Structure formats: structure tokens, C-alpha cells
Amino acid sequence: KYEIMSLNMQTNQMIRSFLFRQYDEILKTPGILSRLLGNKIPLFSLFVVGVFYEGLSSFCMARRTQDDIWITRGNAALAFIQHWSNLAPRNFENKLLLLEAEKYFTVDDSYQAQKCYEDAIRSAQTHQFIHEEAISHELAGLFYLDKGQHDKSRQSLSRSIGCFKLWGASAVVERLSTFIRDSFEGACNLEWVTE
């Protein structure tokens, strides 16, 4: 029972750390997947979603730190979500596509990354996961920004804000709005696109 409670708290910490880009907290959070596989813990849906966020966080940290351990963790999470995508494509297709996009971004395969970001966004829209559409738009926007495609970045980040607003994530909207203002200061007047 303690293991389940502890993993529940760890999963919530991983999700919060990712959504608010608390990189120091991500560094301190042990692997969710390794605990699931090593401790015979019942597989609650929250833990599966936690592995998804662990994968996103891992690929992000791989780009930030250049440490291969993060790529290994990201790839393990991607394989886990691939399994779940085969079992329940409606619920996991967009998650798998987004993890693939992040992996391709991390290994510098821009063509595949862009394709997977676009497919992840479409899948999240089709299956009405507004919060995961928001995350997909945000990560695509960061990818475009990294590649110097500022107009595409602004458009994708603006759409992310629109989706986060619809989801009711006002604190995430505030974080992302500040990031956009800081990143594109004076570049243009952003419109918050919600479609």
C-alpha cells in the first residue's frame, strides 16, 4: 500500500514538474517505469500516464543535459506507451506520436519530428484530448523555435495557450504567456489562436 501511495505522489510530481518546466525537480524524480516494472505494483491508469510524462521529461532533459541516461529513459517510456497504443489506440496514439516527435527532435531528425508533432496534434484533436493537444502544440512550438522557424513557433505556442485555456490550466497559461513574451519580445503582437 505504501508503494502505491509513494508512486502516486511521484507520478503527480513528474506531471507537475513537466507542466511547469521545473527541471531541478525532474532531475530529482526517480523513474516511474523502473518502479512499476521492479515492484509488482498494480498498474493504475495514472501510472501509465505518468510514464508518458516521464518520457516527455526524459527527452527534454536529454536535450538540456546531453546525458544519454535520459535518452535511455525516454526510449523505455516510448516502448511502454507503444505497447499501450497497440492495446488502446484511441487513448494512446497521440501520446505515442508525441513521444516519437520528442525522440526525433532529440536525435536531430527534423523531418520526422515535424511529421510526428503534426500527427500528434491531429490525433489529440480527433480523440478530444484538449490538454494533450495543448502539450503537443507547445512542444512543437519549442521545436520550431529551436529550428529558427519563429512564425511557426509563435503560431503553435499561441494555439497551445488556447488549448490550455479551454482545459482550464490558468497557471500553465501564465507560464507559457510569460515564455512567449520573453522569447518574442517586440517581434510581433501575438493573437491567441484556439482552433
CSV table of C-alpha atoms in Angstrom, one decimal:
chain,number,residue,atom,x,y,z
A,1,LYS,CA,0.0,0.0,0.0
A,2,TYR,CA,2.9,2.4,0.8
A,3,GLU,CA,4.4,1.6,-2.6
A,4,ILE,CA,1.2,2.6,-4.4
A,5,MET,CA,0.9,5.9,-2.4
A,6,SER,CA,4.5,6.7,-2.9
A,7,LEU,CA,4.3,6.1,-6.7
A,8,ASN,CA,1.1,8.1,-6.9
A,9,MET,CA,2.9,11.1,-5.3
A,10,GLN,CA,5.9,10.6,-7.6
A,11,THR,CA,3.7,10.5,-10.7
A,12,ASN,CA,1.9,13.7,-9.7
A,13,GLN,CA,5.3,15.3,-9.1
A,14,MET,CA,6.5,14.2,-12.5
A,15,ILE,CA,3.4,15.6,-14.2
A,16,ARG,CA,3.6,18.9,-12.3
A,17,SER,CA,7.4,19.3,-12.9
A,18,PHE,CA,6.9,18.8,-16.6
A,19,LEU,CA,3.9,21.1,-17.0
A,20,PHE,CA,5.8,23.9,-15.1
A,21,ARG,CA,9.2,23.2,-16.5
A,22,GLN,CA,10.7,22.6,-13.1
A,23,TYR,CA,13.9,21.0,-14.4
A,24,ASP,CA,15.5,20.6,-11.0
A,25,GLU,CA,12.5,18.6,-9.8
A,26,ILE,CA,12.7,16.4,-12.8
A,27,LEU,CA,16.3,15.6,-12.1
A,28,LYS,CA,15.3,14.6,-8.5
A,29,THR,CA,12.3,12.4,-9.5
A,30,PRO,CA,13.2,8.7,-9.8
A,31,GLY,CA,12.0,6.7,-12.8
A,32,ILE,CA,8.3,5.8,-12.6
A,33,LEU,CA,8.6,3.0,-15.2
A,34,SER,CA,11.5,1.3,-13.4
A,35,ARG,CA,9.5,1.3,-10.1
A,36,LEU,CA,6.4,-0.1,-11.9
A,37,LEU,CA,8.4,-2.9,-13.5
A,38,GLY,CA,10.5,-3.8,-10.5
A,39,ASN,CA,8.0,-3.8,-7.6
A,40,LYS,CA,4.8,-5.7,-8.8
A,41,ILE,CA,2.7,-2.6,-8.3
A,42,PRO,CA,-0.8,-2.7,-9.7
A,43,LEU,CA,-0.9,-0.8,-13.0
A,44,PHE,CA,-3.4,2.1,-12.4
A,45,SER,CA,-4.1,4.4,-15.3
A,46,LEU,CA,-2.4,7.3,-13.5
A,47,PHE,CA,0.9,5.4,-13.5
A,48,VAL,CA,0.6,4.7,-17.3
A,49,VAL,CA,0.1,8.5,-17.9
A,50,GLY,CA,3.0,9.1,-15.5
A,51,VAL,CA,5.2,7.0,-17.8
A,52,PHE,CA,4.1,9.2,-20.7
A,53,TYR,CA,5.2,12.4,-18.8
A,54,GLU,CA,8.4,10.6,-17.7
A,55,GLY,CA,9.1,10.0,-21.4
A,56,LEU,CA,8.4,13.7,-22.3
A,57,SER,CA,10.5,14.9,-19.4
A,58,SER,CA,13.4,12.5,-20.3
A,59,PHE,CA,13.7,13.6,-23.9
A,60,CYS,CA,13.6,17.2,-22.7
A,61,MET,CA,16.3,16.6,-20.2
A,62,ALA,CA,18.4,14.7,-22.8
A,63,ARG,CA,18.4,17.9,-24.9
A,64,ARG,CA,19.2,20.0,-21.9
A,65,THR,CA,22.0,17.9,-20.3
A,66,GLN,CA,23.4,15.8,-23.2
A,67,ASP,CA,23.3,12.9,-20.8
A,68,ASP,CA,22.5,9.5,-22.5
A,69,ILE,CA,20.7,8.2,-19.4
A,70,TRP,CA,17.8,10.5,-20.3
A,71,ILE,CA,17.6,9.1,-23.8
A,72,THR,CA,17.5,5.6,-22.4
A,73,ARG,CA,14.7,6.5,-20.0
A,74,GLY,CA,12.8,8.3,-22.8
A,75,ASN,CA,13.2,5.2,-25.1
A,76,ALA,CA,11.9,2.9,-22.4
A,77,ALA,CA,8.9,5.1,-21.8
A,78,LEU,CA,8.3,5.2,-25.6
A,79,ALA,CA,8.4,1.4,-25.8
A,80,PHE,CA,5.9,1.1,-22.9
A,81,ILE,CA,3.5,3.6,-24.4
A,82,GLN,CA,3.9,1.8,-27.8
A,83,HIS,CA,2.5,-1.4,-26.1
A,84,TRP,CA,-0.4,0.6,-24.7
A,85,SER,CA,-1.0,2.2,-28.0
A,86,ASN,CA,-1.4,-1.2,-29.6
A,87,LEU,CA,-4.0,-2.2,-26.9
A,88,ALA,CA,-5.9,1.1,-26.8
A,89,PRO,CA,-5.1,3.3,-29.9
A,90,ARG,CA,-7.8,5.9,-29.2
A,91,ASN,CA,-6.2,6.7,-25.8
A,92,PHE,CA,-2.6,6.3,-26.6
A,93,GLU,CA,-2.0,7.1,-30.3
A,94,ASN,CA,-1.4,10.8,-29.7
A,95,LYS,CA,0.9,10.1,-26.7
A,96,LEU,CA,3.0,7.7,-28.8
A,97,LEU,CA,3.3,10.2,-31.7
A,98,LEU,CA,4.3,13.0,-29.3
A,99,LEU,CA,7.0,10.8,-27.7
A,100,GLU,CA,8.2,9.9,-31.1
A,101,ALA,CA,8.3,13.5,-32.1
A,102,GLU,CA,10.3,14.3,-29.0
A,103,LYS,CA,12.7,11.5,-29.7
A,104,TYR,CA,13.3,12.6,-33.3
A,105,PHE,CA,13.8,16.2,-32.0
A,106,THR,CA,16.4,14.9,-29.5
A,107,VAL,CA,18.3,12.9,-32.2
A,108,ASP,CA,18.0,15.8,-34.6
A,109,ASP,CA,15.8,14.2,-37.2
A,110,SER,CA,13.8,17.4,-38.0
A,111,TYR,CA,11.7,15.9,-40.8
A,112,GLN,CA,10.4,13.0,-38.7
A,113,ALA,CA,10.0,15.3,-35.7
A,114,GLN,CA,7.8,17.8,-37.5
A,115,LYS,CA,5.7,15.0,-39.1
A,116,CYS,CA,5.1,13.4,-35.6
A,117,TYR,CA,4.3,16.7,-34.0
A,118,GLU,CA,1.7,17.4,-36.7
A,119,ASP,CA,0.3,13.8,-36.4
A,120,ALA,CA,0.2,14.0,-32.5
A,121,ILE,CA,-1.8,17.3,-32.7
A,122,ARG,CA,-4.2,15.8,-35.2
A,123,SER,CA,-4.7,12.6,-33.1
A,124,ALA,CA,-5.2,14.6,-29.9
A,125,GLN,CA,-7.8,16.8,-31.7
A,126,THR,CA,-9.6,13.7,-33.2
A,127,HIS,CA,-9.8,11.9,-29.9
A,128,GLN,CA,-10.6,15.1,-28.0
A,129,PHE,CA,-7.7,15.3,-25.6
A,130,ILE,CA,-7.5,19.0,-25.3
A,131,HIS,CA,-4.8,19.0,-22.7
A,132,GLU,CA,-2.6,16.7,-24.8
A,133,GLU,CA,-3.3,18.8,-27.8
A,134,ALA,CA,-2.1,21.8,-25.8
A,135,ILE,CA,1.1,20.0,-24.8
A,136,SER,CA,1.7,18.8,-28.4
A,137,HIS,CA,1.3,22.4,-29.7
A,138,GLU,CA,3.7,23.7,-27.0
A,139,LEU,CA,6.4,21.1,-27.7
A,140,ALA,CA,6.0,21.6,-31.5
A,141,GLY,CA,6.4,25.4,-30.8
A,142,LEU,CA,9.6,24.8,-28.9
A,143,PHE,CA,10.9,22.6,-31.7
A,144,TYR,CA,10.2,25.3,-34.3
A,145,LEU,CA,11.8,27.9,-32.1
A,146,ASP,CA,14.9,25.7,-31.8
A,147,LYS,CA,15.0,25.4,-35.6
A,148,GLY,CA,14.7,29.1,-36.1
A,149,GLN,CA,11.1,28.9,-37.6
A,150,HIS,CA,9.8,31.8,-35.5
A,151,ASP,CA,6.4,32.3,-37.2
A,152,LYS,CA,5.5,28.6,-36.9
A,153,SER,CA,6.7,28.6,-33.3
A,154,ARG,CA,4.6,31.6,-32.4
A,155,GLN,CA,1.6,30.1,-34.1
A,156,SER,CA,2.0,26.7,-32.3
A,157,LEU,CA,2.7,28.2,-28.9
A,158,SER,CA,-0.4,30.5,-29.3
A,159,ARG,CA,-2.5,27.5,-30.1
A,160,SER,CA,-1.2,25.8,-27.1
A,161,ILE,CA,-2.3,28.7,-24.9
A,162,GLY,CA,-5.8,28.5,-26.5
A,163,CYS,CA,-6.0,24.8,-25.6
A,164,PHE,CA,-4.7,25.2,-22.1
A,165,LYS,CA,-7.3,28.0,-21.6
A,166,LEU,CA,-10.0,25.6,-22.7
A,167,TRP,CA,-8.7,23.0,-20.4
A,168,GLY,CA,-8.7,25.5,-17.5
A,169,ALA,CA,-5.0,25.4,-16.8
A,170,SER,CA,-4.6,29.1,-16.0
A,171,ALA,CA,-1.2,28.7,-14.2
A,172,VAL,CA,0.2,26.9,-17.3
A,173,VAL,CA,-1.3,29.6,-19.5
A,174,GLU,CA,0.5,32.2,-17.3
A,175,ARG,CA,3.8,30.3,-17.5
A,176,LEU,CA,3.6,29.9,-21.3
A,177,SER,CA,2.4,33.5,-21.9
A,178,THR,CA,5.5,34.8,-20.0
A,179,PHE,CA,7.7,32.5,-22.0
A,180,ILE,CA,6.2,33.8,-25.3
A,181,ARG,CA,6.6,37.4,-24.2
A,182,ASP,CA,10.2,36.8,-23.2
A,183,SER,CA,11.1,34.8,-26.3
A,184,PHE,CA,9.4,37.0,-28.9
A,185,GLU,CA,9.7,40.4,-27.2
A,186,GLY,CA,9.0,43.1,-29.8
A,187,ALA,CA,8.8,40.6,-32.6
A,188,CYS,CA,5.0,40.9,-33.2
A,189,ASN,CA,1.7,41.1,-31.5
A,190,LEU,CA,0.6,37.6,-30.8
A,191,GLU,CA,-3.0,36.5,-31.2
A,192,TRP,CA,-4.3,33.7,-29.1
A,193,VAL,CA,-5.5,31.1,-31.6
A,194,THR,CA,-7.8,28.5,-30.2
A,195,GLU,CA,-8.5,26.4,-33.3
